[in-house]
Amino acid sequence: MLDKSRKPTWTSFGNATREDFLAVMEYDEAYNNALPDRILDAIRALDEEWTAYPVNRYQHSLQAATRAWEDGADEEIIVAALVHDIGDTLSPYNHGELAAAMMKPYVSERTHWILKHHCVFQGYYYNHHLGGDRHAREKYRDSPITRPARISATNTISAPLTRITRPGRWSSSNPCCAGC
């Protein structure tokens, strides 16, 4: 049981004792065990009252996870869909990388890649409206993560023996939330 009555007095790692570090390890274990609750709090923080989007980021995250679930995706992809925009509040210009870094210890290399790069794939829908490269995702065409998948003009990534979903739907074979 975590002893909260003992207040540390050391001011640098060099001054800390073995007992101090054992207390730190006990604290860290309890803190780390609460990570799922902090992640859920961060998802709830995406629930903006107003946004210029048709749905707010919280609703979008729930939609993405629901679509992954309805598509028959595995649990890891469903969770990735739920948390893929969690970094928007702290790191809006590279939120995919933040979400990927957060989930890296818990997911496969493929899912980590999907989280990290989903922003490039969603850009297909708006980059050309804002002076960017609509086809920026093409640089990943030969990535081991997307192979044997092929990128189609509708941003669904389809591969042999996988169920192809309509454009704008999540697909468990699609390394992006195509509806972002």
mmCIF file of C-alpha atoms in Angstrom:
data_model
loop_
_atom_site.group_PDB
_atom_site.id
_atom_site.type_symbol
_atom_site.label_atom_id
_atom_site.label_comp_id
_atom_site.label_asym_id
_atom_site.label_seq_id
_atom_site.Cartn_x
_atom_site.Cartn_y
_atom_site.Cartn_z
ATOM 1 C CA MET A 1 0.000 0.000 0.000
ATOM 2 C CA LEU A 2 1.317 3.416 -0.958
ATOM 3 C CA ASP A 3 2.529 5.327 2.127
ATOM 4 C CA LYS A 4 1.343 8.899 1.533
ATOM 5 C CA SER A 5 2.391 10.029 5.015
ATOM 6 C CA ARG A 6 6.079 10.056 4.065
ATOM 7 C CA LYS A 7 7.063 13.220 2.216
ATOM 8 C CA PRO A 8 10.318 12.932 0.264
ATOM 9 C CA THR A 9 13.067 15.344 1.272
ATOM 10 C CA TRP A 10 15.671 14.641 -1.425
ATOM 11 C CA THR A 11 16.267 17.395 -3.950
ATOM 12 C CA SER A 12 18.273 15.485 -6.566
ATOM 13 C CA PHE A 13 18.592 11.893 -7.687
ATOM 14 C CA GLY A 14 22.122 11.906 -6.281
ATOM 15 C CA ASN A 15 20.758 12.531 -2.783
ATOM 16 C CA ALA A 16 17.992 9.923 -2.931
ATOM 17 C CA THR A 17 18.344 6.647 -1.048
ATOM 18 C CA ARG A 18 17.302 3.140 -1.988
ATOM 19 C CA GLU A 19 14.195 3.581 0.172
ATOM 20 C CA ASP A 20 13.390 6.807 -1.682
ATOM 21 C CA PHE A 21 13.548 5.001 -5.035
ATOM 22 C CA LEU A 22 11.477 2.097 -3.735
ATOM 23 C CA ALA A 23 8.830 4.649 -2.734
ATOM 24 C CA VAL A 24 9.084 6.230 -6.184
ATOM 25 C CA MET A 25 8.631 2.823 -7.824
ATOM 26 C CA GLU A 26 5.556 2.132 -5.685
ATOM 27 C CA TYR A 27 4.115 5.529 -6.588
ATOM 28 C CA ASP A 28 4.900 5.044 -10.289
ATOM 29 C CA GLU A 29 3.207 1.658 -10.301
ATOM 30 C CA ALA A 30 0.003 3.130 -8.871
ATOM 31 C CA TYR A 31 0.210 6.110 -11.244
ATOM 32 C CA ASN A 32 0.796 3.898 -14.273
ATOM 33 C CA ASN A 33 -2.090 1.611 -13.319
ATOM 34 C CA ALA A 34 -4.382 4.646 -13.563
ATOM 35 C CA LEU A 35 -3.358 5.310 -17.180
ATOM 36 C CA PRO A 36 -6.612 3.966 -18.703
ATOM 37 C CA ASP A 37 -8.601 6.446 -16.607
ATOM 38 C CA ARG A 38 -6.371 9.337 -17.738
ATOM 39 C CA ILE A 39 -6.760 8.266 -21.366
ATOM 40 C CA LEU A 40 -10.548 8.194 -20.985
ATOM 41 C CA ASP A 41 -10.406 11.651 -19.377
ATOM 42 C CA ALA A 42 -8.359 12.901 -22.347
ATOM 43 C CA ILE A 43 -10.942 11.471 -24.757
ATOM 44 C CA ARG A 44 -13.731 13.187 -22.816
ATOM 45 C CA ALA A 45 -11.755 16.448 -23.032
ATOM 46 C CA LEU A 46 -12.318 16.323 -26.817
ATOM 47 C CA ASP A 47 -16.032 16.942 -26.186
ATOM 48 C CA GLU A 48 -16.105 20.564 -27.310
ATOM 49 C CA GLU A 49 -19.365 22.466 -26.999
ATOM 50 C CA TRP A 50 -19.009 23.987 -30.474
ATOM 51 C CA THR A 51 -16.804 23.234 -33.441
ATOM 52 C CA ALA A 52 -16.717 24.113 -37.137
ATOM 53 C CA TYR A 53 -16.840 20.387 -37.882
ATOM 54 C CA PRO A 54 -20.216 18.585 -38.205
ATOM 55 C CA VAL A 55 -19.314 16.601 -35.064
ATOM 56 C CA ASN A 56 -16.802 17.420 -32.353
ATOM 57 C CA ARG A 57 -13.606 15.433 -31.806
ATOM 58 C CA TYR A 58 -15.151 13.356 -29.023
ATOM 59 C CA GLN A 59 -18.081 12.362 -31.200
ATOM 60 C CA HIS A 60 -15.688 11.693 -34.086
ATOM 61 C CA SER A 61 -13.539 9.441 -31.883
ATOM 62 C CA LEU A 62 -16.614 7.474 -30.821
ATOM 63 C CA GLN A 63 -17.727 7.250 -34.466
ATOM 64 C CA ALA A 64 -14.323 5.987 -35.606
ATOM 65 C CA ALA A 65 -14.213 3.310 -32.883
ATOM 66 C CA THR A 66 -17.808 2.296 -33.593
ATOM 67 C CA ARG A 67 -17.108 2.005 -37.305
ATOM 68 C CA ALA A 68 -14.026 -0.117 -36.597
ATOM 69 C CA TRP A 69 -16.097 -2.357 -34.317
ATOM 70 C CA GLU A 70 -18.897 -2.641 -36.891
ATOM 71 C CA ASP A 71 -16.302 -3.555 -39.519
ATOM 72 C CA GLY A 72 -15.103 -6.445 -37.365
ATOM 73 C CA ALA A 73 -11.726 -4.927 -36.513
ATOM 74 C CA ASP A 74 -9.747 -6.425 -33.676
ATOM 75 C CA GLU A 75 -9.723 -4.778 -30.254
ATOM 76 C CA GLU A 76 -6.370 -3.094 -30.838
ATOM 77 C CA ILE A 77 -7.639 -1.272 -33.942
ATOM 78 C CA ILE A 78 -10.880 -0.318 -32.197
ATOM 79 C CA VAL A 79 -8.914 1.253 -29.332
ATOM 80 C CA ALA A 80 -6.592 2.961 -31.824
ATOM 81 C CA ALA A 81 -9.637 4.394 -33.593
ATOM 82 C CA LEU A 82 -10.925 5.681 -30.260
ATOM 83 C CA VAL A 83 -7.668 7.412 -29.296
ATOM 84 C CA HIS A 84 -6.364 8.488 -32.729
ATOM 85 C CA ASP A 85 -7.173 12.195 -32.207
ATOM 86 C CA ILE A 86 -6.374 12.330 -28.492
ATOM 87 C CA GLY A 87 -3.311 14.462 -29.218
ATOM 88 C CA ASP A 88 -5.362 17.282 -30.779
ATOM 89 C CA THR A 89 -5.618 19.179 -27.506
ATOM 90 C CA LEU A 90 -1.866 19.272 -26.806
ATOM 91 C CA SER A 91 -0.263 18.809 -30.205
ATOM 92 C CA PRO A 92 -2.603 19.816 -33.027
ATOM 93 C CA TYR A 93 0.051 19.866 -35.756
ATOM 94 C CA ASN A 94 1.356 16.362 -35.085
ATOM 95 C CA HIS A 95 -1.415 14.805 -33.041
ATOM 96 C CA GLY A 96 -1.050 11.462 -34.808
ATOM 97 C CA GLU A 97 2.536 11.172 -33.642
ATOM 98 C CA LEU A 98 1.501 11.970 -30.070
ATOM 99 C CA ALA A 99 -1.260 9.325 -30.099
ATOM 100 C CA ALA A 100 1.155 6.813 -31.636
ATOM 101 C CA ALA A 101 3.833 7.508 -29.013
ATOM 102 C CA MET A 102 1.290 7.135 -26.206
ATOM 103 C CA MET A 103 0.081 3.768 -27.501
ATOM 104 C CA LYS A 104 3.427 2.356 -28.716
ATOM 105 C CA PRO A 105 4.098 0.153 -25.659
ATOM 106 C CA TYR A 106 0.672 -1.465 -25.989
ATOM 107 C CA VAL A 107 0.076 -2.003 -29.704
ATOM 108 C CA SER A 108 1.622 -3.733 -32.685
ATOM 109 C CA GLU A 109 4.034 -2.010 -35.035
ATOM 110 C CA ARG A 110 1.249 -1.840 -37.650
ATOM 111 C CA THR A 111 -1.210 -0.119 -35.319
ATOM 112 C CA HIS A 112 1.504 2.277 -34.150
ATOM 113 C CA TRP A 113 2.186 3.150 -37.805
ATOM 114 C CA ILE A 114 -1.522 3.670 -38.497
ATOM 115 C CA LEU A 115 -1.854 6.092 -35.575
ATOM 116 C CA LYS A 116 1.321 7.956 -36.496
ATOM 117 C CA HIS A 117 0.414 8.414 -40.165
ATOM 118 C CA HIS A 118 -3.374 8.790 -40.130
ATOM 119 C CA CYS A 119 -3.108 12.543 -40.654
ATOM 120 C CA VAL A 120 -1.396 12.064 -44.022
ATOM 121 C CA PHE A 121 -4.154 9.739 -45.186
ATOM 122 C CA GLN A 122 -7.007 11.989 -44.075
ATOM 123 C CA GLY A 123 -5.370 14.868 -45.931
ATOM 124 C CA TYR A 124 -6.619 13.293 -49.154
ATOM 125 C CA TYR A 125 -9.985 14.888 -48.422
ATOM 126 C CA TYR A 126 -8.863 18.464 -47.791
ATOM 127 C CA ASN A 127 -5.223 19.158 -48.669
ATOM 128 C CA HIS A 128 -6.087 20.257 -52.216
ATOM 129 C CA HIS A 129 -8.580 22.794 -50.825
ATOM 130 C CA LEU A 130 -5.851 24.358 -48.688
ATOM 131 C CA GLY A 131 -2.949 24.403 -51.122
ATOM 132 C CA GLY A 132 -1.496 21.081 -50.011
ATOM 133 C CA ASP A 133 -0.802 17.811 -51.758
ATOM 134 C CA ARG A 134 -3.922 15.689 -51.884
ATOM 135 C CA HIS A 135 -1.838 12.665 -52.815
ATOM 136 C CA ALA A 136 0.778 12.954 -50.048
ATOM 137 C CA ARG A 137 -0.202 9.476 -48.878
ATOM 138 C CA GLU A 138 1.219 8.018 -52.089
ATOM 139 C CA LYS A 139 4.706 8.103 -50.551
ATOM 140 C CA TYR A 140 3.558 5.187 -48.387
ATOM 141 C CA ARG A 141 2.261 3.097 -51.295
ATOM 142 C CA ASP A 142 5.119 0.588 -50.943
ATOM 143 C CA SER A 143 5.293 0.637 -47.166
ATOM 144 C CA PRO A 144 5.443 -2.824 -45.581
ATOM 145 C CA ILE A 145 2.509 -1.725 -43.438
ATOM 146 C CA THR A 146 0.197 -1.067 -46.379
ATOM 147 C CA ARG A 147 1.390 -4.001 -48.493
ATOM 148 C CA PRO A 148 -0.302 -6.073 -49.887
ATOM 149 C CA ALA A 149 -2.886 -3.348 -49.658
ATOM 150 C CA ARG A 150 -3.232 -0.828 -52.435
ATOM 151 C CA ILE A 151 -4.413 2.741 -52.071
ATOM 152 C CA SER A 152 -7.437 3.431 -54.205
ATOM 153 C CA ALA A 153 -8.740 6.769 -55.388
ATOM 154 C CA THR A 154 -11.374 6.724 -52.646
ATOM 155 C CA ASN A 155 -8.803 6.401 -49.834
ATOM 156 C CA THR A 156 -9.955 2.946 -48.904
ATOM 157 C CA ILE A 157 -7.072 0.595 -48.724
ATOM 158 C CA SER A 158 -8.133 -2.764 -50.010
ATOM 159 C CA ALA A 159 -6.256 -5.995 -50.112
ATOM 160 C CA PRO A 160 -7.132 -9.422 -51.405
ATOM 161 C CA LEU A 161 -9.310 -11.393 -49.003
ATOM 162 C CA THR A 162 -10.330 -8.345 -46.995
ATOM 163 C CA ARG A 163 -13.738 -6.782 -46.892
ATOM 164 C CA ILE A 164 -13.797 -3.516 -48.816
ATOM 165 C CA THR A 165 -15.911 -0.816 -47.279
ATOM 166 C CA ARG A 166 -17.514 2.144 -48.967
ATOM 167 C CA PRO A 167 -15.485 5.372 -49.252
ATOM 168 C CA GLY A 168 -15.339 7.284 -45.997
ATOM 169 C CA ARG A 169 -15.807 4.167 -43.847
ATOM 170 C CA TRP A 170 -13.268 2.717 -41.481
ATOM 171 C CA SER A 171 -11.843 -0.553 -42.693
ATOM 172 C CA SER A 172 -9.697 -2.826 -40.578
ATOM 173 C CA SER A 173 -7.396 -3.055 -43.581
ATOM 174 C CA ASN A 174 -7.295 0.725 -43.917
ATOM 175 C CA PRO A 175 -4.391 2.457 -42.165
ATOM 176 C CA CYS A 176 -6.389 5.587 -41.541
ATOM 177 C CA CYS A 177 -9.772 6.671 -40.421
ATOM 178 C CA ALA A 178 -10.922 7.465 -43.920
ATOM 179 C CA GLY A 179 -13.783 9.557 -42.634
ATOM 180 C CA CYS A 180 -11.599 12.053 -40.711
#
